[in-house]
Amino acid sequence: MIVELSHRIVEGMVTYPGIPGPVLGVHLSREDSRKVYAEGTEFHIGVITLTANTGTYLDTPYHRYADGPDLSQVPLTKLADLPGLVVRAGAEREVRIGGDLDVRGRAVLIHTGWDRHFGTDAYLHGHPYLAPESAAWLAEQGAALVGIDSLNIDDTPPHGERPAHSILLKAGIPLVEHMTGLAALPGEGFRFHAAPPMVSGMGTFPVRAYAVVP
């Protein structure tokens, strides 16, 4: 079974406050393409103006650190066919992870249920986030990737620090934010995939995140 873990990207959608929504256009319409190809043959070629932090997207170390690996430099072994682990958050905004969880080499996906608000004003305020101490623990334990179904893996006060981003990306651990569908996954026993295009000089980009459950 394949489980979809990404939000659909549509024109004008708001992913994060202050970041413009995508604009879709047409480079070659089906009508115009009929002048280019043989009779009965037509194509559509679209254009999209897209901020990299749109929909469900991946953060690479370059997003936070100028000398970190960018989208073209993070190996697929950190992004695809990873053993997955879902952590179910409680009612508190600050999510804490630790104890005897085996996270080494795994994609750790934090299920908060906040994705139920996606596309509404409620999504943009009071979201759950990962405790800085838990981010440090995940880095120390060797997690391969960390994802969350919330607005941000960090708390987002104005002019605030971003400790989870700083700690995890410094350790070379990619992040996937604005996930959805984590309620459909078992706690473990699945494989996780979230690979972006190999764009040089960019630190973030939307992904088609999904899990393969036996």
Short mmCIF file of C-alpha atoms in Angstrom, two decimals:
data_model
loop_
_atom_site.label_atom_id
_atom_site.label_comp_id
_atom_site.label_asym_id
_atom_site.label_seq_id
_atom_site.Cartn_x
_atom_site.Cartn_y
_atom_site.Cartn_z
CA MET A 1 0.00 0.00 0.00
CA ILE A 2 1.23 3.50 -0.85
CA VAL A 3 0.15 6.32 1.48
CA GLU A 4 0.11 9.92 0.23
CA LEU A 5 1.80 12.31 2.69
CA SER A 6 1.82 15.56 0.65
CA HIS A 7 -0.59 18.44 0.22
CA ARG A 8 -1.78 19.22 -3.30
CA ILE A 9 -0.25 22.40 -4.77
CA VAL A 10 -2.86 24.71 -6.27
CA GLU A 11 -2.67 28.25 -7.60
CA GLY A 12 -2.67 30.92 -4.91
CA MET A 13 -2.46 28.54 -1.96
CA VAL A 14 -1.01 29.88 1.30
CA THR A 15 1.56 27.60 2.90
CA TYR A 16 3.28 30.00 5.28
CA PRO A 17 2.40 33.61 6.23
CA GLY A 18 4.10 36.15 3.96
CA ILE A 19 5.18 33.63 1.32
CA PRO A 20 3.37 34.20 -1.98
CA GLY A 21 1.27 31.42 -3.43
CA PRO A 22 2.13 29.71 -6.71
CA VAL A 23 1.01 31.19 -10.04
CA LEU A 24 0.22 28.79 -12.88
CA GLY A 25 0.38 29.74 -16.53
CA VAL A 26 0.81 28.33 -20.02
CA HIS A 27 3.89 28.31 -22.21
CA LEU A 28 2.26 26.35 -25.03
CA SER A 29 -1.49 25.79 -25.14
CA ARG A 30 -3.08 22.79 -26.82
CA GLU A 31 -4.63 25.14 -29.36
CA ASP A 32 -1.30 26.73 -30.28
CA SER A 33 0.49 23.39 -30.34
CA ARG A 34 -1.72 22.25 -33.23
CA LYS A 35 0.22 24.69 -35.43
CA VAL A 36 3.49 23.03 -34.46
CA TYR A 37 2.67 19.33 -34.77
CA ALA A 38 0.97 17.05 -37.25
CA GLU A 39 -2.80 17.01 -37.51
CA GLY A 40 -4.37 15.27 -34.52
CA THR A 41 -1.31 15.81 -32.32
CA GLU A 42 -1.38 18.37 -29.52
CA PHE A 43 0.43 19.07 -26.24
CA HIS A 44 0.20 21.33 -23.21
CA ILE A 45 3.32 22.87 -21.64
CA GLY A 46 2.69 24.75 -18.42
CA VAL A 47 4.62 27.36 -16.46
CA ILE A 48 4.65 27.80 -12.69
CA THR A 49 6.07 30.60 -10.56
CA LEU A 50 6.73 28.91 -7.27
CA THR A 51 8.39 29.90 -4.01
CA ALA A 52 10.48 26.96 -2.86
CA ASN A 53 8.69 26.78 0.51
CA THR A 54 5.31 25.78 -0.92
CA GLY A 55 3.12 22.85 0.04
CA THR A 56 4.93 19.88 1.54
CA TYR A 57 8.62 20.64 1.13
CA LEU A 58 12.11 19.49 2.05
CA ASP A 59 14.70 21.58 3.89
CA THR A 60 18.34 20.78 3.18
CA PRO A 61 21.26 22.07 5.28
CA TYR A 62 21.84 24.84 2.70
CA HIS A 63 18.49 26.35 3.74
CA ARG A 64 20.08 27.29 7.08
CA TYR A 65 23.82 27.21 6.40
CA ALA A 66 25.61 28.78 3.42
CA ASP A 67 28.20 25.97 3.37
CA GLY A 68 25.68 23.14 3.74
CA PRO A 69 24.64 20.69 1.00
CA ASP A 70 21.90 21.99 -1.29
CA LEU A 71 19.15 20.12 -3.16
CA SER A 72 21.64 18.80 -5.69
CA GLN A 73 24.14 17.63 -3.07
CA VAL A 74 22.04 15.71 -0.54
CA PRO A 75 22.31 12.02 -1.54
CA LEU A 76 19.23 9.94 -2.27
CA THR A 77 20.19 7.66 0.62
CA LYS A 78 19.04 10.47 2.94
CA LEU A 79 15.74 11.02 1.12
CA ALA A 80 14.39 7.78 -0.29
CA ASP A 81 13.60 4.24 0.84
CA LEU A 82 14.19 5.08 4.49
CA PRO A 83 12.78 2.93 7.29
CA GLY A 84 10.07 5.03 8.89
CA LEU A 85 8.93 5.70 12.43
CA VAL A 86 5.85 7.73 13.43
CA VAL A 87 5.84 9.58 16.74
CA ARG A 88 2.34 10.49 17.94
CA ALA A 89 2.36 13.87 19.68
CA GLY A 90 0.22 14.65 22.71
CA ALA A 91 -1.93 17.68 23.38
CA GLU A 92 0.94 20.04 24.23
CA ARG A 93 2.24 22.42 21.57
CA GLU A 94 5.84 21.48 22.34
CA VAL A 95 6.50 17.93 21.15
CA ARG A 96 9.10 15.97 23.10
CA ILE A 97 10.86 12.88 21.79
CA GLY A 98 13.37 10.70 23.59
CA GLY A 99 13.62 7.67 25.82
CA ASP A 100 14.16 4.24 24.33
CA LEU A 101 12.97 4.98 20.77
CA ASP A 102 15.23 3.51 18.09
CA VAL A 103 15.60 6.37 15.59
CA ARG A 104 19.04 5.70 14.13
CA GLY A 105 18.96 5.70 10.33
CA ARG A 106 15.19 6.21 10.28
CA ALA A 107 12.80 8.86 8.98
CA VAL A 108 11.14 10.13 12.15
CA LEU A 109 7.70 11.56 11.28
CA ILE A 110 5.96 13.63 13.96
CA HIS A 111 2.19 13.22 13.82
CA THR A 112 0.46 16.17 15.49
CA GLY A 113 -2.80 16.20 13.50
CA TRP A 114 -2.31 19.89 12.71
CA ASP A 115 -2.69 19.13 9.00
CA ARG A 116 -6.45 19.14 9.58
CA HIS A 117 -6.21 22.96 9.58
CA PHE A 118 -4.19 23.25 6.36
CA GLY A 119 -5.59 25.92 4.04
CA THR A 120 -7.32 27.79 6.87
CA ASP A 121 -6.27 30.70 9.08
CA ALA A 122 -6.13 28.34 12.06
CA TYR A 123 -3.18 26.52 10.50
CA LEU A 124 -1.04 29.66 10.73
CA HIS A 125 -1.28 30.24 14.47
CA GLY A 126 -0.49 28.23 17.59
CA HIS A 127 0.97 25.24 15.75
CA PRO A 128 2.79 22.32 17.41
CA TYR A 129 6.58 22.24 17.16
CA LEU A 130 9.55 20.10 18.19
CA ALA A 131 11.25 20.87 21.51
CA PRO A 132 14.88 22.01 21.00
CA GLU A 133 16.08 19.35 23.44
CA SER A 134 14.34 16.69 21.37
CA ALA A 135 15.93 18.01 18.18
CA ALA A 136 19.32 17.66 19.87
CA TRP A 137 18.45 14.12 20.98
CA LEU A 138 17.40 13.12 17.45
CA ALA A 139 20.69 14.48 16.08
CA GLU A 140 22.71 12.65 18.73
CA GLN A 141 20.85 9.41 18.05
CA GLY A 142 21.47 9.60 14.30
CA ALA A 143 17.99 10.06 12.83
CA ALA A 144 18.16 10.07 9.02
CA LEU A 145 15.35 12.58 8.39
CA VAL A 146 12.69 14.35 10.46
CA GLY A 147 9.22 15.34 9.27
CA ILE A 148 6.20 17.06 10.81
CA ASP A 149 2.58 17.70 9.76
CA SER A 150 2.60 21.27 11.10
CA LEU A 151 3.36 24.83 9.99
CA ASN A 152 6.97 24.59 11.15
CA ILE A 153 9.19 22.23 13.08
CA ASP A 154 10.10 25.24 15.25
CA ASP A 155 7.98 27.67 17.22
CA THR A 156 7.59 30.80 15.07
CA PRO A 157 7.46 33.97 17.19
CA PRO A 158 8.42 37.21 15.36
CA HIS A 159 12.21 37.49 15.04
CA GLY A 160 12.55 34.21 16.92
CA GLU A 161 15.31 31.65 16.78
CA ARG A 162 14.83 28.37 14.96
CA PRO A 163 16.67 25.86 17.18
CA ALA A 164 15.28 22.64 15.66
CA HIS A 165 16.23 23.80 12.15
CA SER A 166 19.66 24.87 13.36
CA ILE A 167 20.41 21.66 15.25
CA LEU A 168 19.08 19.12 12.76
CA LEU A 169 20.33 20.78 9.57
CA LYS A 170 23.75 21.34 11.17
CA ALA A 171 23.84 17.57 11.73
CA GLY A 172 23.00 16.99 8.05
CA ILE A 173 19.48 15.75 8.79
CA PRO A 174 16.94 16.89 6.15
CA LEU A 175 13.52 18.11 7.26
CA VAL A 176 10.08 17.72 5.68
CA GLU A 177 7.45 20.23 6.82
CA HIS A 178 3.71 20.60 6.12
CA MET A 179 3.13 16.88 5.83
CA THR A 180 -0.31 15.28 5.87
CA GLY A 181 -1.81 11.82 6.16
CA LEU A 182 0.39 10.57 9.00
CA ALA A 183 -2.67 9.22 10.81
CA ALA A 184 -2.90 6.52 8.13
CA LEU A 185 0.57 5.14 8.88
CA PRO A 186 1.48 2.42 11.36
CA GLY A 187 4.00 3.31 14.04
CA GLU A 188 6.78 1.57 12.08
CA GLY A 189 7.39 -1.07 9.44
CA PHE A 190 7.09 1.20 6.39
CA ARG A 191 9.50 2.86 3.95
CA PHE A 192 9.52 6.62 3.46
CA HIS A 193 10.34 8.65 0.32
CA ALA A 194 10.64 12.44 -0.17
CA ALA A 195 13.10 13.31 -2.94
CA PRO A 196 13.09 16.78 -4.60
CA PRO A 197 14.57 17.76 -7.97
CA MET A 198 18.37 18.20 -8.08
CA VAL A 199 18.39 22.01 -8.22
CA SER A 200 21.80 23.55 -7.61
CA GLY A 201 21.98 26.55 -5.30
CA MET A 202 18.60 26.04 -3.58
CA GLY A 203 17.97 24.80 -0.08
CA THR A 204 14.27 23.92 -0.15
CA PHE A 205 11.74 22.55 -2.62
CA PRO A 206 8.33 20.82 -2.68
CA VAL A 207 8.36 17.01 -2.58
CA ARG A 208 5.86 14.25 -3.25
CA ALA A 209 6.29 12.58 0.12
CA TYR A 210 4.84 9.09 0.50
CA ALA A 211 5.19 5.88 2.44
CA VAL A 212 5.15 2.29 1.25
CA VAL A 213 3.43 0.05 3.78
CA PRO A 214 3.71 -3.75 3.32
#
